[in-house]
Short mmCIF file of C-alpha atoms and ligand atoms in Angstrom, two decimals:
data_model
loop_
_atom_site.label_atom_id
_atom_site.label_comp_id
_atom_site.label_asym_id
_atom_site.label_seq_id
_atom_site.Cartn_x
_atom_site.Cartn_y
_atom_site.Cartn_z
CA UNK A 112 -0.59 -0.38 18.79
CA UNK A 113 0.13 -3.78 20.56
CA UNK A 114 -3.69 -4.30 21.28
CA UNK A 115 -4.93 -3.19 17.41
CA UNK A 116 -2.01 -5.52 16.11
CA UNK A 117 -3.51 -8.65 18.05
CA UNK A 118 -6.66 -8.24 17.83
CA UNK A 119 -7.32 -6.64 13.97
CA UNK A 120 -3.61 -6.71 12.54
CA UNK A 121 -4.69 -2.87 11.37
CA UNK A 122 -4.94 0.33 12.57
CA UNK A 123 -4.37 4.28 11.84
CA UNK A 124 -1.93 6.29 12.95
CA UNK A 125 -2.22 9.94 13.01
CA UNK A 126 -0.12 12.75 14.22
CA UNK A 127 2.90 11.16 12.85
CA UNK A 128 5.58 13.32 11.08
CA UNK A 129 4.76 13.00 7.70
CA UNK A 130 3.40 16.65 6.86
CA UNK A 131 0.17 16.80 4.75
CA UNK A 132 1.62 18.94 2.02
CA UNK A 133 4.05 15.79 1.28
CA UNK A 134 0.93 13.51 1.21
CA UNK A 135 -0.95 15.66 -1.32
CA UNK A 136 2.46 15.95 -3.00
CA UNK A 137 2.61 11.72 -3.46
CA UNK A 138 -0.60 11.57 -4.37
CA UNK A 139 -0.91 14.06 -7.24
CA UNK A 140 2.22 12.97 -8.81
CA UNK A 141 1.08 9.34 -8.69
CA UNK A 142 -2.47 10.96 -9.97
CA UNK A 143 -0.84 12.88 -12.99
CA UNK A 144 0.85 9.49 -13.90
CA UNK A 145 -2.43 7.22 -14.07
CA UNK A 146 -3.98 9.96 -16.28
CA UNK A 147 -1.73 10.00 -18.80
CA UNK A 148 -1.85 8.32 -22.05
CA UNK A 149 -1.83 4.66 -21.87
CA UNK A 150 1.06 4.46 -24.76
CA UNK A 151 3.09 6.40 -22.33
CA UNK A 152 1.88 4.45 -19.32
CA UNK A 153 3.05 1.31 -21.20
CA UNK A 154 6.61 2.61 -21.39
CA UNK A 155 7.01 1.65 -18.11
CA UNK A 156 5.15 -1.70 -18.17
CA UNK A 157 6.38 -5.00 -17.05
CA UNK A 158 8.55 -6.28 -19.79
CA UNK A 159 6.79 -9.71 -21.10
CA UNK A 160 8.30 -12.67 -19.95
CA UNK A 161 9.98 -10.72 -16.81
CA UNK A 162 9.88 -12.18 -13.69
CA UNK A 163 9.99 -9.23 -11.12
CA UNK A 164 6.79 -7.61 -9.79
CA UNK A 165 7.83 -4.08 -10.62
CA UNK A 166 6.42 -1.93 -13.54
CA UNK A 167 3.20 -0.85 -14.81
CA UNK A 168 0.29 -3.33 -15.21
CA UNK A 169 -3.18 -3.96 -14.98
CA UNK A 170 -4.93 -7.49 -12.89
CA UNK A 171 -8.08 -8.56 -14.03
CA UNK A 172 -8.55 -11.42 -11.74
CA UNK A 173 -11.13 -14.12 -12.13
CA UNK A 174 -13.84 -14.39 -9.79
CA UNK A 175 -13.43 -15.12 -6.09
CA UNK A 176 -16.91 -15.41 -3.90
CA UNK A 177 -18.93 -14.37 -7.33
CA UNK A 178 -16.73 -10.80 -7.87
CA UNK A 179 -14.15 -9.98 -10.40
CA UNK A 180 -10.93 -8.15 -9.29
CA UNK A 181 -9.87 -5.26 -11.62
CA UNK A 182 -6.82 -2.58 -10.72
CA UNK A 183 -4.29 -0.76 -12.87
CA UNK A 184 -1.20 -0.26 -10.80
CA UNK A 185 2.60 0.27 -10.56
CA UNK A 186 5.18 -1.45 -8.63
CA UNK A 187 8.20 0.01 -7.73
CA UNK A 188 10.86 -0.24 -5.01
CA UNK A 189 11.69 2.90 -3.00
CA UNK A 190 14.45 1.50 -0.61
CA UNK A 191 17.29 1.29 0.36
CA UNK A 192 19.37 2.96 -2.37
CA UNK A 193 20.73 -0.72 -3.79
CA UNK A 194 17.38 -2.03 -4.20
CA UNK A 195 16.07 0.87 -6.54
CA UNK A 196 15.30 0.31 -10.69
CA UNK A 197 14.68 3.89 -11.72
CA UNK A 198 13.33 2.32 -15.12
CA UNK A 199 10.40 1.17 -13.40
CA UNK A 200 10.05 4.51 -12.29
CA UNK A 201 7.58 7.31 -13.91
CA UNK A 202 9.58 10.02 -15.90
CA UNK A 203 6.39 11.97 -16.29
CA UNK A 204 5.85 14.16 -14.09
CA UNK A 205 9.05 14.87 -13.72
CA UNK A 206 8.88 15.49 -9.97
CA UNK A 207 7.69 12.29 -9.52
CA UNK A 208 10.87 11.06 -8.24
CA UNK A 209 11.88 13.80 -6.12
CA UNK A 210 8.58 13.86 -4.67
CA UNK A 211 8.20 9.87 -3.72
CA UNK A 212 11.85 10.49 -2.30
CA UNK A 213 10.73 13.04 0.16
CA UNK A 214 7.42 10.94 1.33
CA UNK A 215 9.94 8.00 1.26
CA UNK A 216 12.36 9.33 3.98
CA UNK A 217 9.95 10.51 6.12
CA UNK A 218 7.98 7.10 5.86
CA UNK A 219 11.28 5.25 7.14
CA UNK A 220 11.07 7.45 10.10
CA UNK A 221 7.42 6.52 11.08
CA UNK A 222 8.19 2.99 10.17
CA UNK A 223 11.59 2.96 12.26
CA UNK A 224 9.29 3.81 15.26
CA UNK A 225 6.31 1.63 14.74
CA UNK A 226 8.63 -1.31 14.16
CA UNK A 227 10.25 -0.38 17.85
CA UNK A 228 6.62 -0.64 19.55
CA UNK A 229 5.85 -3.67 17.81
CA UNK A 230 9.52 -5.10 19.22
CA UNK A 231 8.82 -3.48 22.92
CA UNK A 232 5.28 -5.08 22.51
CA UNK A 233 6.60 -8.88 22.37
CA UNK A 234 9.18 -7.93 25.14
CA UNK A 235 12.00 -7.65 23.00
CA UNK A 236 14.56 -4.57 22.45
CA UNK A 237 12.83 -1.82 19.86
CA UNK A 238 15.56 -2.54 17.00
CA UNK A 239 15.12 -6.07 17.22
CA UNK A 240 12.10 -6.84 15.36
CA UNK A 241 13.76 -4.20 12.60
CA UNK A 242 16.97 -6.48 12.76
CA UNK A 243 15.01 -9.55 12.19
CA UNK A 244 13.78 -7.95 9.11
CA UNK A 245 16.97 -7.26 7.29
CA UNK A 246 17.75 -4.52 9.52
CA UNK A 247 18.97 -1.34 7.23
CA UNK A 248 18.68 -4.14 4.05
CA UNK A 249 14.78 -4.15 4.68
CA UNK A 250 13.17 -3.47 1.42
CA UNK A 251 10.36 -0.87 0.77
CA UNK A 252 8.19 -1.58 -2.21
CA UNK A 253 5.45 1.07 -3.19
CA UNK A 254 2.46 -0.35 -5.55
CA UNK A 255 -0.39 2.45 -6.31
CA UNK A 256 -3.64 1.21 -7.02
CA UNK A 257 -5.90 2.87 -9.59
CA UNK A 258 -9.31 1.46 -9.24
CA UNK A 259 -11.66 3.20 -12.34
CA UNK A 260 -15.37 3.84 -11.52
CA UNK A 261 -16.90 0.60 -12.53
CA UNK A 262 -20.48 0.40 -13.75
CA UNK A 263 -21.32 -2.54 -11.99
CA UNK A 264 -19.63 -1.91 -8.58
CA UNK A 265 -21.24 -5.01 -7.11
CA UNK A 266 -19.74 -7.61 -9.57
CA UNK A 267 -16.52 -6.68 -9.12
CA UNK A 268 -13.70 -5.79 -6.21
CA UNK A 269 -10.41 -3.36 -6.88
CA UNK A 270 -8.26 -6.40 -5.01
CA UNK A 271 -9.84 -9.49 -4.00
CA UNK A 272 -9.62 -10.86 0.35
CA UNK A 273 -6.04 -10.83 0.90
CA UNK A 274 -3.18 -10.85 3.31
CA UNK A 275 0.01 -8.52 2.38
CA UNK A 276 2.56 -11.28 2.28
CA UNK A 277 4.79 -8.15 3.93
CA UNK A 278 5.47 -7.32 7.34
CA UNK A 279 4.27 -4.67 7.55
CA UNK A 280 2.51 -2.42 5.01
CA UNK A 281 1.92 1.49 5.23
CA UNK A 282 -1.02 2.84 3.09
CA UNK A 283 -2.74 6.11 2.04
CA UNK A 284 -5.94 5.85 0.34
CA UNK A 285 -7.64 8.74 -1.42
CA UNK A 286 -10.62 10.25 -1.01
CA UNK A 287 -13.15 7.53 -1.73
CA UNK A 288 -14.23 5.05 0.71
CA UNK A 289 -12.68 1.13 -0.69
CA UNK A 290 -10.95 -0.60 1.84
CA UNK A 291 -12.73 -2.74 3.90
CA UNK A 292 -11.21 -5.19 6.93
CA UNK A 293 -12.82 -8.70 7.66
CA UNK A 294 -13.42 -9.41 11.39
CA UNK A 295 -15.57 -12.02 13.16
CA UNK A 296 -17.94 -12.85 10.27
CA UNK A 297 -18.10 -9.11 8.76
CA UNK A 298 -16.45 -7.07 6.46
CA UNK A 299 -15.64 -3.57 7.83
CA UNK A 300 -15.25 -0.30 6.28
CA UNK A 301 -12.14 1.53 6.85
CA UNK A 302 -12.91 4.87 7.80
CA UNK A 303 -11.43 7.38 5.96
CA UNK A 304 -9.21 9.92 7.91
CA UNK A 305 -7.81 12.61 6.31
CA UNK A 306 -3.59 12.52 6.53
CA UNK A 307 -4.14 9.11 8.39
CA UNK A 308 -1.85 6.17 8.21
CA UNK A 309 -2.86 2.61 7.33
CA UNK A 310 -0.85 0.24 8.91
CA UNK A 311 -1.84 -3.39 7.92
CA UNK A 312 0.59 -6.04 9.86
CA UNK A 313 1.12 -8.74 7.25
CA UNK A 314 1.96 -12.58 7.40
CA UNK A 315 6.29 -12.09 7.93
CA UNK A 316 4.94 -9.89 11.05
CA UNK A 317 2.19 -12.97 11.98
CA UNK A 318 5.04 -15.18 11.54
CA UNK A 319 7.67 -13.72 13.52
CA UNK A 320 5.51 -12.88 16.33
CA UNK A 321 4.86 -16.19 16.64
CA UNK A 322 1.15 -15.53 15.54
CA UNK A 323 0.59 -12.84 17.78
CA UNK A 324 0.14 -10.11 15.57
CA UNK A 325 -2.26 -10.78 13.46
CA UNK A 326 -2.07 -10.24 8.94
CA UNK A 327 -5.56 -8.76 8.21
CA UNK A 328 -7.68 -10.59 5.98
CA UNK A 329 -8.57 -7.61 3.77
CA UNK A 330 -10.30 -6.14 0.45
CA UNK A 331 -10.88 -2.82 -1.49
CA UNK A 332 -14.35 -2.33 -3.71
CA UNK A 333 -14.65 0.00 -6.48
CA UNK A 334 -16.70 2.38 -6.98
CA UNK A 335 -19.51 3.51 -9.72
CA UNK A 336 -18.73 6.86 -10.37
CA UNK A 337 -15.18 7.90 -8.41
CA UNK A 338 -11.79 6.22 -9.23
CA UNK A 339 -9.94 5.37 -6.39
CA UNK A 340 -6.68 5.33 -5.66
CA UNK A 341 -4.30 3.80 -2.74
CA UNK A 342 -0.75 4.00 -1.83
CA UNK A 343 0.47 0.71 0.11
CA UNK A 344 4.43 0.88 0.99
CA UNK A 345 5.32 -3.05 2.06
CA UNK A 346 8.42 -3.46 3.96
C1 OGA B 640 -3.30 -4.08 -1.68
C2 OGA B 640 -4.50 -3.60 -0.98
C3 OGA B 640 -6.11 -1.90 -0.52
C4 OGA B 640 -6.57 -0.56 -0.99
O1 OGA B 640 -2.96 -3.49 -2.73
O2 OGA B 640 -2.66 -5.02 -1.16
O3 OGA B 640 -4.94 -4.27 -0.08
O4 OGA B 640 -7.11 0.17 -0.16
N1 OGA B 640 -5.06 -2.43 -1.33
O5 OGA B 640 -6.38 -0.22 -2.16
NI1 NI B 641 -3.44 -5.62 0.68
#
């Protein structure tokens, strides 16, 4: 973890204790929400005028390096309890909440651990890199990405090169193969591993290491005839 942090600021983690039935379970109910009617999508929109990142929304971004970004997604903080706007929430399904609940407890447990390597890694006590980040105040913020099949899949990205400005961020992707990771003059595909954690350290983790970790410089393209989805947690 030390080594993949330094040198490519990403890396999977499987074998962790999230089950795969929970995955599944996150990722249909997030599914069943994209594909419903966009009226009812809309209910949950980002008010005009607001301020905050969460709700519903869509970012057509203009061109960066001759591509277009397009993605539909939703913003909504999971944790802690105090930090939590149900009415950014979906009410449809109606597991949804239960559901991103469950994946969201076990997630603090993976992310309670990987934060202690990342602490023993720069020599310092596990919790302390945890502490640094607001210790039990540290905010988890889930956005999923719905990327449509595009017909022209070379004119345009789902998100255009990026950093997370997080510290760390913990994503599933489905299925279809998007995210890509630039590295010494080439962009990378991330392979896709079924179950598999995404761990992406992000610029408050480049920063507090003192620029030993390392925020990937990253991207996700679309695809011409699969929609793709993603589920990043930033902390
Ligand atoms: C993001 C992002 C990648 C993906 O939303 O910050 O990098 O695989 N998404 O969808
Ligand atoms: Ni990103």
């Amino acid at each position: 973890i030390f080594e993949a942090s330094k040198d490519w600021g990403i890396f999977q983690v499987v074998n962790h204790d999230i089950t795969s039935e929970v995955i599944s379970k996150l990722q249909k109910v997030g599914k069943e929400f994209f594909e419903l009617p966009q009226e009812e999508k809309e209910a949950i929109a980002k008010p005009v005028g607001y301020k905050g990142v969460e709700g519903y929304g869509t970012k057509l971004q203009k061109e960066v390096e001759g591509k277009k970004g397009w993605v539909d997604h939703l913003f909504h903080r999971v944790w802690p309890p105090s930090a939590v706007n149900y009415q950014f929430w979906p009410k449809n399904p109606p597991s949804y909440r239960e559901t991103n609940e469950q994946y969201t407890s076990m997630l603090i447990g993976v992310a309670n651990k990987l934060l202690g390597f990342l602490s023993n890694g720069l020599g310092l006590e596990e919790g302390e890199i945890k502490q640094g980040l607001g210790g039990e105040d540290l905010t988890y913020m889930l956005k999923i990405n719905y990327y449509p099949p595009c017909p022209c899949p070379e004119l345009a990205l789902g998100v255009v090169p990026h950093t997370d400005m997080s510290s760390i961020t913990i994503l599933v992707p489905n299925e279809v193969q998007g995210l890509q990771v630039f590295k010494d003059g080439h962009w990378y595909d991330v392979a896709y591993i079924p179950n598999a954690l995404i761990i992406h350290i992000g610029d408050q983790m480049e920063i507090l290491s003192n620029g030993i970790y390392k925020s990937v410089y990253h991207r996700a393209t679309v695809n011409k005839e699969k929609t793709r989805m993603s589920w990043p947690f930033f902390l």
